[in-house]
């Protein structure tokens, strides 16, 4: 090989009469061309091998990206298939759940439960500006009783349920300890709202309930459309301009804050508001709901398949493979979407008799949209109180002029004391922040806990009677 190369050099030198430097330049150029052709050949060979082994991964710009996308698509498909398999498994109800279904009160509606309690409830249908039909329940009362006499105090109270709830939530405790009955016996005209999407408010002028379009709402629409329609209807029926006392639990507080920060003209419709475990700022929230925050703004398709692409968990059951990993407590509660995502798993179930448990499990959750839950997950991620999908569009809470009293608990991991305190300092006219300490009162116990009448409802009555003259320097804790 060396002899051939030397001979070629001599012949070239003899025939072309060039100096040795030129010869070296020519040889170097030829070697560079040869090296480049080798690189091109190997690159072409590598591409052909990938196309042979991965025929569906042709990407003209960057083959490595195609390989990544190919693997990702296979992973997503595998997870999606797994979700389908687990969803089919979750349709099987547990024996304990089926046993509760046999209780006579399990499937009773709000009016039926009230009748069972010796009360009577009217049902009113309200139409919102964006076409949703809502059911508004009004407790018929002979007004306040004092011995053989009865009289009214001419005060109106509007109760708004919490996340995934309904008007039934307020009367699950029975005829003696439920807040609406307590207020009715004191002479209040009690109304109970039902937000769009729950069992009592599933109708629209043009959208089918089983369509994804029907479920494109969060608690923003509840405050912006539902509450104005309810207020206007109540004024028409009562034929009065008297101001309303508002009691909002959990999501009910969120809707009220949306209403008055977006439509301040409705401030004149309210005397005062009382928030129970309000959901607004959620920086310190703990539990499974916090897990969703990373995907809250752009949820992947397999997550929507798991949660529901429209209605939130329409099967009303959290798959066991999820609940067993993120929940500690009785399976009956861990598989319930509301108890699971709020982290409000009862630690003491001794006080839960079978009839109450049946009413609770079959009325909760009452339905809602996936966007409603994702909206809260967004607040956890951003630490702000803003519109759905728009972090920069925060609600101007400082413009709300209605006096508001707030009640929270140190055992509530969803509406934490720290976050409620932040809300207290964000509104214009806070009456008080009443904190219930170390009484094992979790988020859902505010309305159906066995000691709710003693710890919460007594304070609600106190705020209703003396709220506007309340001395905020008093010790506000139990």
PDB file of N, CA and C in Angstrom, residues 283-333:
ATOM      1  N   UNK A 283     -53.095  27.745  49.276  1.00  0.00           N
ATOM      2  CA  UNK A 283     -51.654  27.482  49.269  1.00  0.00           C
ATOM      3  C   UNK A 283     -51.256  26.374  50.224  1.00  0.00           C
ATOM      4  N   UNK A 284     -51.964  26.260  51.345  1.00  0.00           N
ATOM      5  CA  UNK A 284     -51.581  25.313  52.390  1.00  0.00           C
ATOM      6  C   UNK A 284     -52.429  24.040  52.406  1.00  0.00           C
ATOM      7  N   UNK A 285     -53.224  23.868  51.367  1.00  0.00           N
ATOM      8  CA  UNK A 285     -54.062  22.671  51.278  1.00  0.00           C
ATOM      9  C   UNK A 285     -53.216  21.406  51.205  1.00  0.00           C
ATOM     10  N   UNK A 286     -53.663  20.382  51.905  1.00  0.00           N
ATOM     11  CA  UNK A 286     -52.991  19.088  51.875  1.00  0.00           C
ATOM     12  C   UNK A 286     -53.946  18.036  51.330  1.00  0.00           C
ATOM     13  N   UNK A 287     -53.406  16.857  51.023  1.00  0.00           N
ATOM     14  CA  UNK A 287     -54.259  15.757  50.583  1.00  0.00           C
ATOM     15  C   UNK A 287     -54.206  15.501  49.091  1.00  0.00           C
ATOM     16  N   UNK A 288     -55.005  14.547  48.609  1.00  0.00           N
ATOM     17  CA  UNK A 288     -54.977  14.123  47.199  1.00  0.00           C
ATOM     18  C   UNK A 288     -55.246  15.234  46.186  1.00  0.00           C
ATOM     19  N   UNK A 289     -56.077  16.222  46.556  1.00  0.00           N
ATOM     20  CA  UNK A 289     -56.371  17.302  45.611  1.00  0.00           C
ATOM     21  C   UNK A 289     -55.103  18.043  45.221  1.00  0.00           C
ATOM     22  N   UNK A 290     -54.146  18.084  46.120  1.00  0.00           N
ATOM     23  CA  UNK A 290     -52.887  18.777  45.850  1.00  0.00           C
ATOM     24  C   UNK A 290     -52.078  18.087  44.739  1.00  0.00           C
ATOM     25  N   UNK A 291     -52.295  16.781  44.575  1.00  0.00           N
ATOM     26  CA  UNK A 291     -51.573  16.018  43.556  1.00  0.00           C
ATOM     27  C   UNK A 291     -51.930  16.502  42.152  1.00  0.00           C
ATOM     28  N   UNK A 292     -53.166  16.984  41.987  1.00  0.00           N
ATOM     29  CA  UNK A 292     -53.636  17.405  40.658  1.00  0.00           C
ATOM     30  C   UNK A 292     -53.059  18.736  40.207  1.00  0.00           C
ATOM     31  N   UNK A 293     -52.425  19.480  41.109  1.00  0.00           N
ATOM     32  CA  UNK A 293     -52.019  20.846  40.777  1.00  0.00           C
ATOM     33  C   UNK A 293     -51.035  20.916  39.613  1.00  0.00           C
ATOM     34  N   UNK A 294     -50.159  19.925  39.476  1.00  0.00           N
ATOM     35  CA  UNK A 294     -49.149  19.960  38.416  1.00  0.00           C
ATOM     36  C   UNK A 294     -49.772  19.853  37.037  1.00  0.00           C
ATOM     37  N   UNK A 295     -50.953  19.228  36.940  1.00  0.00           N
ATOM     38  CA  UNK A 295     -51.598  19.022  35.637  1.00  0.00           C
ATOM     39  C   UNK A 295     -52.894  19.806  35.502  1.00  0.00           C
ATOM     40  N   UNK A 296     -53.130  20.754  36.410  1.00  0.00           N
ATOM     41  CA  UNK A 296     -54.424  21.436  36.472  1.00  0.00           C
ATOM     42  C   UNK A 296     -54.693  22.334  35.264  1.00  0.00           C
ATOM     43  N   UNK A 297     -53.648  22.958  34.712  1.00  0.00           N
ATOM     44  CA  UNK A 297     -53.860  23.895  33.604  1.00  0.00           C
ATOM     45  C   UNK A 297     -53.940  23.184  32.255  1.00  0.00           C
ATOM     46  N   UNK A 298     -53.167  22.123  32.081  1.00  0.00           N
ATOM     47  CA  UNK A 298     -53.193  21.371  30.823  1.00  0.00           C
ATOM     48  C   UNK A 298     -53.298  19.882  31.132  1.00  0.00           C
ATOM     49  N   UNK A 299     -54.463  19.439  31.580  1.00  0.00           N
ATOM     50  CA  UNK A 299     -54.600  18.039  31.964  1.00  0.00           C
ATOM     51  C   UNK A 299     -54.453  17.107  30.765  1.00  0.00           C
ATOM     52  N   UNK A 300     -53.605  16.076  30.863  1.00  0.00           N
ATOM     53  CA  UNK A 300     -53.468  15.111  29.758  1.00  0.00           C
ATOM     54  C   UNK A 300     -54.745  14.301  29.588  1.00  0.00           C
ATOM     55  N   UNK A 301     -54.889  13.717  28.421  1.00  0.00           N
ATOM     56  CA  UNK A 301     -56.118  13.000  28.097  1.00  0.00           C
ATOM     57  C   UNK A 301     -56.366  11.826  29.031  1.00  0.00           C
ATOM     58  N   UNK A 302     -55.284  11.130  29.432  1.00  0.00           N
ATOM     59  CA  UNK A 302     -55.505   9.980  30.293  1.00  0.00           C
ATOM     60  C   UNK A 302     -55.957  10.411  31.694  1.00  0.00           C
ATOM     61  N   UNK A 303     -55.598  11.639  32.116  1.00  0.00           N
ATOM     62  CA  UNK A 303     -56.098  12.137  33.400  1.00  0.00           C
ATOM     63  C   UNK A 303     -57.585  12.466  33.296  1.00  0.00           C
ATOM     64  N   UNK A 304     -57.973  13.093  32.175  1.00  0.00           N
ATOM     65  CA  UNK A 304     -59.380  13.404  31.958  1.00  0.00           C
ATOM     66  C   UNK A 304     -60.212  12.126  31.842  1.00  0.00           C
ATOM     67  N   UNK A 305     -59.588  11.098  31.300  1.00  0.00           N
ATOM     68  CA  UNK A 305     -60.283   9.821  31.200  1.00  0.00           C
ATOM     69  C   UNK A 305     -60.525   9.237  32.583  1.00  0.00           C
ATOM     70  N   UNK A 306     -59.606   9.505  33.474  1.00  0.00           N
ATOM     71  CA  UNK A 306     -59.708   8.990  34.840  1.00  0.00           C
ATOM     72  C   UNK A 306     -60.710   9.790  35.663  1.00  0.00           C
ATOM     73  N   UNK A 307     -60.627  11.135  35.555  1.00  0.00           N
ATOM     74  CA  UNK A 307     -61.500  12.010  36.339  1.00  0.00           C
ATOM     75  C   UNK A 307     -62.878  12.185  35.707  1.00  0.00           C
ATOM     76  N   UNK A 308     -62.911  12.088  34.380  1.00  0.00           N
ATOM     77  CA  UNK A 308     -64.144  12.347  33.658  1.00  0.00           C
ATOM     78  C   UNK A 308     -63.975  13.561  32.771  1.00  0.00           C
ATOM     79  N   UNK A 309     -64.206  13.389  31.485  1.00  0.00           N
ATOM     80  CA  UNK A 309     -64.055  14.501  30.533  1.00  0.00           C
ATOM     81  C   UNK A 309     -65.383  15.236  30.398  1.00  0.00           C
ATOM     82  N   UNK A 310     -65.756  15.898  31.490  1.00  0.00           N
ATOM     83  CA  UNK A 310     -67.040  16.598  31.560  1.00  0.00           C
ATOM     84  C   UNK A 310     -67.540  16.506  32.981  1.00  0.00           C
ATOM     85  N   UNK A 311     -68.347  15.477  33.266  1.00  0.00           N
ATOM     86  CA  UNK A 311     -68.801  15.250  34.632  1.00  0.00           C
ATOM     87  C   UNK A 311     -67.672  14.625  35.449  1.00  0.00           C
ATOM     88  N   UNK A 312     -67.524  15.068  36.690  1.00  0.00           N
ATOM     89  CA  UNK A 312     -66.445  14.585  37.540  1.00  0.00           C
ATOM     90  C   UNK A 312     -66.795  13.199  38.102  1.00  0.00           C
ATOM     91  N   UNK A 313     -65.960  12.215  37.769  1.00  0.00           N
ATOM     92  CA  UNK A 313     -66.121  10.826  38.218  1.00  0.00           C
ATOM     93  C   UNK A 313     -67.606  10.425  38.215  1.00  0.00           C
ATOM     94  N   UNK A 314     -68.188  10.274  37.037  1.00  0.00           N
ATOM     95  CA  UNK A 314     -69.624   9.970  36.948  1.00  0.00           C
ATOM     96  C   UNK A 314     -70.033   8.668  37.636  1.00  0.00           C
ATOM     97  N   UNK A 315     -69.080   7.735  37.793  1.00  0.00           N
ATOM     98  CA  UNK A 315     -69.393   6.475  38.481  1.00  0.00           C
ATOM     99  C   UNK A 315     -69.464   6.657  39.997  1.00  0.00           C
ATOM    100  N   UNK A 316     -69.065   7.843  40.481  1.00  0.00           N
ATOM    101  CA  UNK A 316     -69.128   8.181  41.908  1.00  0.00           C
ATOM    102  C   UNK A 316     -68.265   7.270  42.769  1.00  0.00           C
ATOM    103  N   UNK A 317     -67.184   6.753  42.207  1.00  0.00           N
ATOM    104  CA  UNK A 317     -66.313   5.871  42.972  1.00  0.00           C
ATOM    105  C   UNK A 317     -64.868   6.032  42.517  1.00  0.00           C
ATOM    106  N   UNK A 318     -63.986   6.309  43.476  1.00  0.00           N
ATOM    107  CA  UNK A 318     -62.554   6.387  43.190  1.00  0.00           C
ATOM    108  C   UNK A 318     -62.021   4.962  43.057  1.00  0.00           C
ATOM    109  N   UNK A 319     -61.286   4.648  41.969  1.00  0.00           N
ATOM    110  CA  UNK A 319     -60.757   3.289  41.809  1.00  0.00           C
ATOM    111  C   UNK A 319     -59.922   2.864  43.014  1.00  0.00           C
ATOM    112  N   UNK A 320     -60.033   1.596  43.359  1.00  0.00           N
ATOM    113  CA  UNK A 320     -59.354   1.088  44.550  1.00  0.00           C
ATOM    114  C   UNK A 320     -57.842   1.240  44.455  1.00  0.00           C
ATOM    115  N   UNK A 321     -57.276   1.093  43.243  1.00  0.00           N
ATOM    116  CA  UNK A 321     -55.825   1.172  43.108  1.00  0.00           C
ATOM    117  C   UNK A 321     -55.307   2.586  43.389  1.00  0.00           C
ATOM    118  N   UNK A 322     -56.194   3.590  43.319  1.00  0.00           N
ATOM    119  CA  UNK A 322     -55.801   4.959  43.680  1.00  0.00           C
ATOM    120  C   UNK A 322     -56.087   5.224  45.157  1.00  0.00           C
ATOM    121  N   UNK A 323     -57.293   4.879  45.595  1.00  0.00           N
ATOM    122  CA  UNK A 323     -57.672   5.158  46.983  1.00  0.00           C
ATOM    123  C   UNK A 323     -56.782   4.424  47.978  1.00  0.00           C
ATOM    124  N   UNK A 324     -56.375   3.203  47.646  1.00  0.00           N
ATOM    125  CA  UNK A 324     -55.542   2.436  48.562  1.00  0.00           C
ATOM    126  C   UNK A 324     -54.140   3.027  48.696  1.00  0.00           C
ATOM    127  N   UNK A 325     -53.709   3.785  47.685  1.00  0.00           N
ATOM    128  CA  UNK A 325     -52.368   4.370  47.718  1.00  0.00           C
ATOM    129  C   UNK A 325     -52.342   5.718  48.427  1.00  0.00           C
ATOM    130  N   UNK A 326     -53.395   6.512  48.255  1.00  0.00           N
ATOM    131  CA  UNK A 326     -53.377   7.887  48.758  1.00  0.00           C
ATOM    132  C   UNK A 326     -54.342   8.135  49.919  1.00  0.00           C
ATOM    133  N   UNK A 327     -54.995   7.099  50.415  1.00  0.00           N
ATOM    134  CA  UNK A 327     -55.985   7.315  51.466  1.00  0.00           C
ATOM    135  C   UNK A 327     -55.835   6.269  52.567  1.00  0.00           C
ATOM    136  N   UNK A 328     -55.889   6.739  53.794  1.00  0.00           N
ATOM    137  CA  UNK A 328     -55.854   5.847  54.939  1.00  0.00           C
ATOM    138  C   UNK A 328     -57.159   5.987  55.710  1.00  0.00           C
ATOM    139  N   UNK A 329     -57.887   4.902  55.812  1.00  0.00           N
ATOM    140  CA  UNK A 329     -59.175   4.934  56.486  1.00  0.00           C
ATOM    141  C   UNK A 329     -60.089   3.872  55.919  1.00  0.00           C
ATOM    142  N   UNK A 330     -61.342   3.842  56.348  1.00  0.00           N
ATOM    143  CA  UNK A 330     -62.302   2.859  55.832  1.00  0.00           C
ATOM    144  C   UNK A 330     -62.471   2.991  54.318  1.00  0.00           C
ATOM    145  N   UNK A 331     -62.483   1.864  53.628  1.00  0.00           N
ATOM    146  CA  UNK A 331     -62.592   1.880  52.169  1.00  0.00           C
ATOM    147  C   UNK A 331     -63.866   2.571  51.696  1.00  0.00           C
ATOM    148  N   UNK A 332     -64.938   2.449  52.468  1.00  0.00           N
ATOM    149  CA  UNK A 332     -66.202   3.071  52.106  1.00  0.00           C
ATOM    150  C   UNK A 332     -66.050   4.570  51.907  1.00  0.00           C
ATOM    151  N   UNK A 333     -65.213   5.214  52.727  1.00  0.00           N
ATOM    152  CA  UNK A 333     -64.976   6.655  52.623  1.00  0.00           C
ATOM    153  C   UNK A 333     -63.869   6.964  51.616  1.00  0.00           C
TER     154      UNK A 333
END
